[in-house]
Coordinates of C-alpha atoms in Angstrom, one line a residue:
X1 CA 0.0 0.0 0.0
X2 CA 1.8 2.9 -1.2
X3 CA 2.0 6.4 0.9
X4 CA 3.2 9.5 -0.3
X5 CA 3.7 12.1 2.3
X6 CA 2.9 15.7 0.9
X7 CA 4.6 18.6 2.9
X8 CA 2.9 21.9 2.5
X9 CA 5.6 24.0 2.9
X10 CA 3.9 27.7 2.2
X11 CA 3.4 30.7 4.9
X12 CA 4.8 33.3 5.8
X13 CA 4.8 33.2 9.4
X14 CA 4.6 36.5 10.1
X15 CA 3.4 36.1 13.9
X16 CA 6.6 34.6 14.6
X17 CA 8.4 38.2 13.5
X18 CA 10.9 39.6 13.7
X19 CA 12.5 35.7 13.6
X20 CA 10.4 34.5 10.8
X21 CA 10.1 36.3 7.9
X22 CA 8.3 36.4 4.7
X23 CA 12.1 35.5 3.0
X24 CA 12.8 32.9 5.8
X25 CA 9.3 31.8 7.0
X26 CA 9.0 30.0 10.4
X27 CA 9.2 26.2 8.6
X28 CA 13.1 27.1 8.0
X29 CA 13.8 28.4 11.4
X30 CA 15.8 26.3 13.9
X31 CA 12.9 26.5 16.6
X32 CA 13.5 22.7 18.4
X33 CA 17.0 22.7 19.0
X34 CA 19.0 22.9 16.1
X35 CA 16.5 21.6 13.6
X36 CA 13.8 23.4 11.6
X37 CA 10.3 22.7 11.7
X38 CA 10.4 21.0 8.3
X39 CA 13.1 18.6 9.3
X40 CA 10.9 17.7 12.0
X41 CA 8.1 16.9 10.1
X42 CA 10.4 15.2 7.1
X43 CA 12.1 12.7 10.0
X44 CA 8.2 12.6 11.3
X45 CA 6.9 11.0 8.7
X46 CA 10.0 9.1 7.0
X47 CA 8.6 5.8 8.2
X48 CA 5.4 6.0 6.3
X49 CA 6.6 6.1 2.8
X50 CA 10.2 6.1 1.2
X51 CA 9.5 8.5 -0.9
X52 CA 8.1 12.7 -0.2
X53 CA 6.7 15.5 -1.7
X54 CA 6.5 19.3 -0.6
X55 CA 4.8 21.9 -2.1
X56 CA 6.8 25.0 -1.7
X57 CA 7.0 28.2 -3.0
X58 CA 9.4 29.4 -6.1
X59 CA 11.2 31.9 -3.6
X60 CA 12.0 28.8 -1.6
X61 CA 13.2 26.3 -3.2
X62 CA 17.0 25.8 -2.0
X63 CA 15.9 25.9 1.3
X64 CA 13.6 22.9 1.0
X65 CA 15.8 20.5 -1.3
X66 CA 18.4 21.9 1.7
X67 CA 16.5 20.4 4.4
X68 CA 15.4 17.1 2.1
X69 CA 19.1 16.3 2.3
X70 CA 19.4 17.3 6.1
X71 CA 16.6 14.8 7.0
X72 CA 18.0 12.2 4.6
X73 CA 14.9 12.3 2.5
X74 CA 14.3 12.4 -1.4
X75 CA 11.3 13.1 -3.3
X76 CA 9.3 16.1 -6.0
X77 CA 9.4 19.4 -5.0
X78 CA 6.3 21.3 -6.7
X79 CA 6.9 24.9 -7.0
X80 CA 4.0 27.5 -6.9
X81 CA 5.2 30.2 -9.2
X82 CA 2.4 32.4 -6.9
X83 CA 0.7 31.9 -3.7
X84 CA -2.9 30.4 -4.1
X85 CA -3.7 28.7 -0.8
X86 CA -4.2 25.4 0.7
X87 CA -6.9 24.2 -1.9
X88 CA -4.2 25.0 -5.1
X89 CA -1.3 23.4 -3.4
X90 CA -3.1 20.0 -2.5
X91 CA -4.6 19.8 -6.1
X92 CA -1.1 20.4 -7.8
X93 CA 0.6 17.7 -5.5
X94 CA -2.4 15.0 -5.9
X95 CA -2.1 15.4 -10.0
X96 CA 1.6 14.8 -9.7
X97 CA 0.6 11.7 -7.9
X98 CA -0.6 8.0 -9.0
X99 CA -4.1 8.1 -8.7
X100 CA -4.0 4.8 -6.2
X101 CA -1.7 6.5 -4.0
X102 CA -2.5 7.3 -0.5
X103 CA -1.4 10.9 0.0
X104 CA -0.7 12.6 3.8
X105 CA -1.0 16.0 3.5
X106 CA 1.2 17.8 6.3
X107 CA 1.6 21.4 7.2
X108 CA 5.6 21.9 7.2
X109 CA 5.3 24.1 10.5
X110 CA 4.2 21.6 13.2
X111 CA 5.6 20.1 16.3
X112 CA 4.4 16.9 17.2
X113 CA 7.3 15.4 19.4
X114 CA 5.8 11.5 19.4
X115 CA 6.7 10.8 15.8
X116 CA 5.7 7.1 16.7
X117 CA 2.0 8.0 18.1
X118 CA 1.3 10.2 14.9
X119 CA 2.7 7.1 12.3
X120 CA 0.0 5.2 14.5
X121 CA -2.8 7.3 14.2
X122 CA -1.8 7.8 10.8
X123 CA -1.9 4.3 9.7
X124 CA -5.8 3.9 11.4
X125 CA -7.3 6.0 8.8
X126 CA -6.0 4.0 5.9
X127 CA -9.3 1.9 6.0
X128 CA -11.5 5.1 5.8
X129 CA -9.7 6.2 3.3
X130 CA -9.6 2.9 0.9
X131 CA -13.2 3.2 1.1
X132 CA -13.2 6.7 -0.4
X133 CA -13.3 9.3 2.7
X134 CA -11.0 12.1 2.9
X135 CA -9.6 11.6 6.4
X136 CA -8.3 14.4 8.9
X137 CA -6.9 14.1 11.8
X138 CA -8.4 16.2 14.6
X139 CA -6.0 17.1 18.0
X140 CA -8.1 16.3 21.2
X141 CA -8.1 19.8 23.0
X142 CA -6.5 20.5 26.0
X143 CA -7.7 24.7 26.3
X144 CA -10.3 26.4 24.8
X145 CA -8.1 28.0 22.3
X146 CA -9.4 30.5 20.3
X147 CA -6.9 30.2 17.9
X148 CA -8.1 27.0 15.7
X149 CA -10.6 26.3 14.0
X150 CA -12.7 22.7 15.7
X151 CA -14.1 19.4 13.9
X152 CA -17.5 18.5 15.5
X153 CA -17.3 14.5 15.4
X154 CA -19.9 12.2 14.4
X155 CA -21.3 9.1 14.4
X156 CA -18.8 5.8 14.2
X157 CA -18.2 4.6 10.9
X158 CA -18.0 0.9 9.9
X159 CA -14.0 1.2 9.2
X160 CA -13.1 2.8 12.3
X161 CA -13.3 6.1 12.1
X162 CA -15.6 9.0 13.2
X163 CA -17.8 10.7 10.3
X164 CA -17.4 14.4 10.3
X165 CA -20.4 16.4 11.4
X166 CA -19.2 19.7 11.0
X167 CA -16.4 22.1 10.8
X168 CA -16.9 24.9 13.0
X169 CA -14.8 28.1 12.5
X170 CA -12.2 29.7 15.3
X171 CA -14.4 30.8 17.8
X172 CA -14.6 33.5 20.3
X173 CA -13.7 32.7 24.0
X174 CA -16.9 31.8 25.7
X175 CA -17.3 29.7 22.5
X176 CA -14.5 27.7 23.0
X177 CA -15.4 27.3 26.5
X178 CA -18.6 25.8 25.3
X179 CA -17.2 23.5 22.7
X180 CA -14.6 22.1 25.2
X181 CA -17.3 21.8 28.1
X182 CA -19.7 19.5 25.3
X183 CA -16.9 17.0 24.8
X184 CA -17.5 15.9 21.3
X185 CA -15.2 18.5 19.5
X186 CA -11.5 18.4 18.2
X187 CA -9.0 21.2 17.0
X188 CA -8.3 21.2 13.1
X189 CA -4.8 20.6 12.4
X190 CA -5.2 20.8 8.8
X191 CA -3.7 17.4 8.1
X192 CA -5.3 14.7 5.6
X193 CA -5.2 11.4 4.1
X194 CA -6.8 10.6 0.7
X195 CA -6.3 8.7 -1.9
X196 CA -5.4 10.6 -4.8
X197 CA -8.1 9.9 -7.3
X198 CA -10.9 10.2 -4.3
X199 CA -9.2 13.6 -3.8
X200 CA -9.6 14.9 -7.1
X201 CA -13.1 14.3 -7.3
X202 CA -14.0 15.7 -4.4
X203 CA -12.0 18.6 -5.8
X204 CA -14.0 18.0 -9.2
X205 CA -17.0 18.2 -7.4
X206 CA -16.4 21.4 -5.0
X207 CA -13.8 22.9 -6.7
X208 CA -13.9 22.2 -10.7
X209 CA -12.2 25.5 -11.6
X210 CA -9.3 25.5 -9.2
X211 CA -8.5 21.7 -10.4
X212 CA -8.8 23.1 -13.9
X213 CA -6.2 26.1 -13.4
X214 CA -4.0 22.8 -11.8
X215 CA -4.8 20.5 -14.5
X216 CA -3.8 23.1 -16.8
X217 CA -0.6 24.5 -15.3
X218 CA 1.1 20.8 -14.5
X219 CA 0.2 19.4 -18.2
X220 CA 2.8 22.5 -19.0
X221 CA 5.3 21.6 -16.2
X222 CA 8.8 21.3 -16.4
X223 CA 11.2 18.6 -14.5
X224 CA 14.9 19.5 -13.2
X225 CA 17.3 18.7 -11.0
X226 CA 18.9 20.9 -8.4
X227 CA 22.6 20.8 -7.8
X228 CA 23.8 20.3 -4.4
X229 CA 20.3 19.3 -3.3
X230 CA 19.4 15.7 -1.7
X231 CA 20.0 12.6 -4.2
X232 CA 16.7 11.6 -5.8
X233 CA 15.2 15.3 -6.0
X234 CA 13.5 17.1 -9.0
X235 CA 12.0 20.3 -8.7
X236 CA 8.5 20.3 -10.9
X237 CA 7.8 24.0 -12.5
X238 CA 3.7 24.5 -13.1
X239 CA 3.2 26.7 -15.8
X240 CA 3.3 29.8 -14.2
X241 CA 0.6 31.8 -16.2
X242 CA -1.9 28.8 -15.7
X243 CA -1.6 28.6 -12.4
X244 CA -1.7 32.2 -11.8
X245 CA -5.2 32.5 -12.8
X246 CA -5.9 29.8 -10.7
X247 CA -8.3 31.1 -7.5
X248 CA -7.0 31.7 -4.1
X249 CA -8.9 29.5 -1.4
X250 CA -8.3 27.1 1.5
X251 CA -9.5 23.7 1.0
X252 CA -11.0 23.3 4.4
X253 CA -13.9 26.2 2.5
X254 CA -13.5 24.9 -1.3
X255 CA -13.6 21.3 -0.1
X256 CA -13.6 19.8 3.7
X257 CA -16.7 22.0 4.4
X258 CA -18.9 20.9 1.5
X259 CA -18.0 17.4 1.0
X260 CA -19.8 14.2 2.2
X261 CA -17.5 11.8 2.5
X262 CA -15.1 13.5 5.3
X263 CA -14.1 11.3 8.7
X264 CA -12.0 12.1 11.5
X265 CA -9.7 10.5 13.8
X266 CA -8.7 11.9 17.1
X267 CA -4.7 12.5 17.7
X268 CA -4.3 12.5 21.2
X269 CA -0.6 13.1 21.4
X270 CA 1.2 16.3 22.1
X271 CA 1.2 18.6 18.8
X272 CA 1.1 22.8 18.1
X273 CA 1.2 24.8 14.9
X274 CA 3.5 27.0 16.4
X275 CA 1.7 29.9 15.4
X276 CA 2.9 32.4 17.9
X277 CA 5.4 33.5 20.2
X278 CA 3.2 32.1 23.2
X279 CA 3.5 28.8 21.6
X280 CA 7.2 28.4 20.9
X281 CA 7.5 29.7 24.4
X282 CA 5.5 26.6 25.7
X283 CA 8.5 24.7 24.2
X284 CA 10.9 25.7 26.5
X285 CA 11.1 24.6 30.4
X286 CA 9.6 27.5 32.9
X287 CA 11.6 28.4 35.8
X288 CA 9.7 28.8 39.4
X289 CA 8.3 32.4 38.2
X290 CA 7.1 31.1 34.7
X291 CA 10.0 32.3 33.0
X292 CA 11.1 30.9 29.6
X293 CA 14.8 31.2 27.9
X294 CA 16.3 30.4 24.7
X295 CA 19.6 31.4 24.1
X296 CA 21.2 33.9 26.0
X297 CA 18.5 35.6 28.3
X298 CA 18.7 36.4 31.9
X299 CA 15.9 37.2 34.1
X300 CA 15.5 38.7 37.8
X301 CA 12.5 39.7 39.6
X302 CA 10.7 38.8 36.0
X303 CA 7.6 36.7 36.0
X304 CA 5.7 34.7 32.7
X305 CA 8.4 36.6 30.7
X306 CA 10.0 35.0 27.4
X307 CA 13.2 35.7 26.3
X308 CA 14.6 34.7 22.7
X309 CA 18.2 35.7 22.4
X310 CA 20.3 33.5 20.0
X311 CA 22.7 36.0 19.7
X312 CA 24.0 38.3 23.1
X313 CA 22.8 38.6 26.7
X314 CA 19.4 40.5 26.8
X315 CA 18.1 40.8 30.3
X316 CA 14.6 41.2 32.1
X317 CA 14.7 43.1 35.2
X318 CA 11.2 43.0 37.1
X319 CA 9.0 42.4 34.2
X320 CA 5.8 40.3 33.9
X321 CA 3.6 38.8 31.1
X322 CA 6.5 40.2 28.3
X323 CA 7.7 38.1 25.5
X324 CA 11.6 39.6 24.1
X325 CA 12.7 38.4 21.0
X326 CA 16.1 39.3 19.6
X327 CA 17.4 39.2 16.1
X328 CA 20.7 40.8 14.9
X329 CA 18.2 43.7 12.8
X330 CA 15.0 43.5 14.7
X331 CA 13.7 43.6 18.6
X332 CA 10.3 42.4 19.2
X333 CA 8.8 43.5 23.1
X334 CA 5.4 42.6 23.6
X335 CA 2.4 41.4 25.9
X336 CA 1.9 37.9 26.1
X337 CA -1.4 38.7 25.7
X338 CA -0.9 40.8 22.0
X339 CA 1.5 37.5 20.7
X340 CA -1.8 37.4 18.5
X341 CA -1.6 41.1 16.6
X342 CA 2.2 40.5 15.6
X343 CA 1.2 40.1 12.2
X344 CA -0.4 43.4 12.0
X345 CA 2.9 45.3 13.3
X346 CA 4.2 43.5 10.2
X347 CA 1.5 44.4 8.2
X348 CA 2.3 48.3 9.6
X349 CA 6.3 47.6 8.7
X350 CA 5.6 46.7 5.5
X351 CA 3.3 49.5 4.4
X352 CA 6.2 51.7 6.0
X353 CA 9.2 50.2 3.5
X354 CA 10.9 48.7 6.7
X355 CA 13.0 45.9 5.2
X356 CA 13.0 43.6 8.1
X357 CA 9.2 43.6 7.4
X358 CA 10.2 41.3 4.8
X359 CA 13.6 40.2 4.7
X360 CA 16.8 38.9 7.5
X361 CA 20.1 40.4 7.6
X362 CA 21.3 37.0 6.4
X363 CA 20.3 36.4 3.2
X364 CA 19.9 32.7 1.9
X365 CA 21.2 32.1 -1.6
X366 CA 21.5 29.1 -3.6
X367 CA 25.4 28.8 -3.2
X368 CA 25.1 29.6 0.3
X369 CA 24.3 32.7 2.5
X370 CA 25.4 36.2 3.2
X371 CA 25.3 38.3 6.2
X372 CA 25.7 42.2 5.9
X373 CA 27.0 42.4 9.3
X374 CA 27.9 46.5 8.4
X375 CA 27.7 49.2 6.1
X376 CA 28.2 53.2 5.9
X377 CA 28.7 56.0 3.4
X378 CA 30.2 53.8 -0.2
X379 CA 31.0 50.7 1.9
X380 CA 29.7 47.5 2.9
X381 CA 31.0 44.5 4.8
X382 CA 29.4 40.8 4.7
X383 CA 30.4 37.5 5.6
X384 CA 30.2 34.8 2.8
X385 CA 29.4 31.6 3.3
X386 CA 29.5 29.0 0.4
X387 CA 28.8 25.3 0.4
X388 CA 30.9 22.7 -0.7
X389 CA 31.0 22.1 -3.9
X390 CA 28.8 25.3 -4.8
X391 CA 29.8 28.3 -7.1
X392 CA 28.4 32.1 -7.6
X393 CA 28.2 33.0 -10.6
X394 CA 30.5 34.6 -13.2
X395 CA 29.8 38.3 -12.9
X396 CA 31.6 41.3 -12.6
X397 CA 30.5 45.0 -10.9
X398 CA 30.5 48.8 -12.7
X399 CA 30.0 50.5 -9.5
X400 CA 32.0 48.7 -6.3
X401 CA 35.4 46.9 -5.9
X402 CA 35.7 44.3 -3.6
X403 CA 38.1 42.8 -1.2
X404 CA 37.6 38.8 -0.1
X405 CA 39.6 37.2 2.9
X406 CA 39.6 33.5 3.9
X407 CA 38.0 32.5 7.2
X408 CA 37.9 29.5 6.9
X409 CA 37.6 26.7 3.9
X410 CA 39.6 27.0 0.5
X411 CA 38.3 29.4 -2.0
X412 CA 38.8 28.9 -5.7
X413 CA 39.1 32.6 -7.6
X414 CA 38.5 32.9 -11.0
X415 CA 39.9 36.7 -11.7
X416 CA 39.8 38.0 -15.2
X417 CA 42.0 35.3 -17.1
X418 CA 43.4 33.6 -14.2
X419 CA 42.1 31.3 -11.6
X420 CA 44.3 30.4 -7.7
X421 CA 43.3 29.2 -4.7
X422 CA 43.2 30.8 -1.5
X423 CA 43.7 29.2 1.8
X424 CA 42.6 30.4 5.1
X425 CA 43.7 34.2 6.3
X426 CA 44.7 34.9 3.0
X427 CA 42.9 37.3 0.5
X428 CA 42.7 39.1 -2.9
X429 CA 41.1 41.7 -4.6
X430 CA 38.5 42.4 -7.8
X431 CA 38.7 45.9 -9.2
X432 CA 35.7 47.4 -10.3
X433 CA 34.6 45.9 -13.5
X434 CA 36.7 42.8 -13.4
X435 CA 35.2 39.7 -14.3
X436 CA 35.6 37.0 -11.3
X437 CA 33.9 34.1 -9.9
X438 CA 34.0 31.8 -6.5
X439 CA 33.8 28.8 -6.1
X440 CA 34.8 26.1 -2.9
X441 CA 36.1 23.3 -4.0
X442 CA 36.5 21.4 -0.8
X443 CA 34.6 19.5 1.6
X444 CA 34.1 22.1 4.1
X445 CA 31.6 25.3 4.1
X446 CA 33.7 28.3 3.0
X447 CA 33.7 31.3 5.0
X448 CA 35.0 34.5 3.9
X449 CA 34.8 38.1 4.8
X450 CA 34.0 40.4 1.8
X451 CA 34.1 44.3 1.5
X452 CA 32.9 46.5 -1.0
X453 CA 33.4 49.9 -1.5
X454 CA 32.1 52.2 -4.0
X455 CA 29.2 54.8 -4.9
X456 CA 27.0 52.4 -5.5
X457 CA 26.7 48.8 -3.3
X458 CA 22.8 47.5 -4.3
X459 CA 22.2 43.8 -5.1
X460 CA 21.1 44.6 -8.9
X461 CA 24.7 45.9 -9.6
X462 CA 25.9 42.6 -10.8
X463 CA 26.3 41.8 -14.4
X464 CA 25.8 37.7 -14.6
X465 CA 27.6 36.8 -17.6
X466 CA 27.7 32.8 -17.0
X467 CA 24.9 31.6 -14.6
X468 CA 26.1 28.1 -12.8
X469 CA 23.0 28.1 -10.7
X470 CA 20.2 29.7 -12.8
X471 CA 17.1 29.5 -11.6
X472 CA 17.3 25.7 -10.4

């Protein structure tokens, strides 16, 4: 019985800002330990099929075939040339799919620490869904959370699981009181398990246009494989004006809602969406006062305070109910009781041209990263790092020179006509307008420091005149 586990890797996170960003969405974060939320839920569900596939966004790409070969996992990445929710991104992933397969479709940002308990509960819907249901998987409550939207279960069904009465939309807080009080309700947690051609017709049914735009844009997609990614991985390319027209909806309302043939079974294991900075702070051990750290905090006289500093000592002195986040561009300080309206301060950033709306100070790239640790009046100062085997491209500059040095690693340097290698503390230099490439040709990550000076220092002043990573 073949399963396919479909990560839905989209979502921008934006309640977990100023550490999750619309460039670097909470999925890609190390949140648990030194792993990512996507690892997570790649190692999660590794044992139910040998092969994966995510859904993921065009801007993301490297970051998920990164993390594929972190979690030792292979697979199709499908990449949405646009956003077009939940409902789009399920039917592009079940047409690239064998029609008998049973597909698990997973949110990417989860945390459900009993990998073992979840493959369980997984495996009990498998007879619901041979007989044609759509199966989701509904988190027995433990607060009235206002937060999620709830499954009302029904009656029994001959192959185990509960029939679906109703969804029921996130609901206020005496609500939720109510719903928990009557027993018979579970949180959504927007995971499912279909078989693909039961899928499509219940998209067929509900949803004929949005499976049409699909149709459409993956009888027009392209197959390729992306260097330094995990062994076995293709990136599939929709064609991006068919799917652009495609509507925008979630499939709980294009699909779940409306369709007959929906059961339920309860997961009564720990799990969160991680959806705000309340939740990631549940993550971490309290002290006597309900105080939460991660990284380099320090609290005294502080009670039910947060602190998230990765990077340098931030202290609380006599607070109470605060959550402290601290990136190397961006302090968040809020109420515990506002982790909720985070997304709108984004919303207010963005609307304001504040780049850390959008984007981090480090910068992932295809090759590797950047950091733009400073910068003044015609200068500019990063830290490089490139992965092994990886190159930038062949470009040159009309505007800025730059100087590289060798942290660490071996650096290959094309310059105009010649290429050398540099070794650790050594450097060179690439006059304005000289044509020069880099490339590490060890085993190692190469780090370098790079400074540029000029009169003008913006991303678009490179001239690409031989692409080694392209758009793949």
């Amino acid at each position: 019985m073949s399963m396919i586990p479909v990560i839905l890797c989209g979502g921008s996170g934006t309640r977990l800002w100023p550490l999750s960003r619309k460039s670097f969405p909470k999925q890609f974060v190390p949140l648990v330990g030194d792993k990512s939320l996507l690892q997570l839920t790649l190692e999660r569900v590794a044992p139910l099929g040998p092969e994966t596939m995510a859904v993921a966004s065009e801007d993301h790409r490297f970051m998920v075939a990164d993390t594929l070969r972190q979690a030792k996992a292979k697979g199709t990445i499908v990449l949405e040339p646009v956003a077009r929710n939940t409902a789009a991104a399920i039917a592009l992933a079940t047409l690239q799919a064998d029609p008998d397969a049973y597909l698990l479709f997973c949110p990417a940002d989860h945390y459900i620490p009993d990998a073992a308990a979840f493959c369980r509960t997984v495996k009990e819907g498998l007879s619901a869904a041979e007989n044609g249901a759509i199966v989701t998987f509904g988190i027995v409550p433990t607060f009235p959370s206002t937060a999620y939207g709830y499954i009302r279960q029904g009656a029994l069904r001959p192959d185990g699981a509960l029939q679906v009465k109703k969804f029921i939309e996130k609901p206020d807080a005496a609500a939720a009181q109510q719903l928990l009080l009557e027993g018979d309700t579970l949180w959504n947690g927007g995971i499912f398990l279909a078989r693909a051609r039961f899928m499509l017709e219940a998209l067929e049914e509900h949803a004929p246009d949005i499976l049409a735009a699909c149709r459409t844009a993956m009888k027009g997609a392209r197959r390729e494989e992306p260097g330094n990614a995990a062994a076995g991985t293709v990136f599939v390319r929709p064609d991006a004006a068919a799917f652009a027209a495609c509507r925008s909806q979630s499939i709980d309302y294009a699909v779940m809602e409306k369709h007959a043939q929906v059961a339920v079974l309860p997961f009564r294991s720990q799990w969160s969406d991680v959806g705000s900075w309340n939740a990631v702070a549940d993550l971490a051990p309290a002290d006597a006062e309900d105080n939460r750290v991660q990284g380099q905090g320090w609290v005294q006289g502080a009670r039910n305070t947060f602190i998230h500093a990765p990077h340098r000592p931030v202290v609380a002195l006599g607070t109470e109910d605060l959550l402290i986040i601290d990136t190397p561009d961006a302090v968040l300080v809020a109420n515990r009781a506002c982790a909720e309206q985070v997304k709108d301060v984004v919303a207010t950033l963005e609307q304001s041209n504040a780049s850390q709306a959008v984007f981090h100070r480090k910068v992932v790239r295809p090759w590797g990263w950047y950091d733009s640790v400073d910068a003044g009046e015609r200068f500019q100062v990063k830290r490089i790092g490139v992965k092994p085997g990886a190159s930038l491209s062949l470009q040159k500059h009309h505007h800025r020179a730059e100087h590289w040095i060798v942290v660490r690693g071996t650096a290959e340097v094309t310059r105009g006509a010649e290429t050398f290698l540099l070794s650790e503390n050594q450097s060179t230099y690439i006059p304005i307008g000289e044509v020069h490439r880099l490339h590490n040709p060890g085993k190692m990550e190469l780090e370098m420091i790079e400074v540029q000076s000029g009169g003008y220092l913006g991303e678009d002043d490179i001239v690409r005149l031989e692409d080694t990573y392209g758009r793949a």
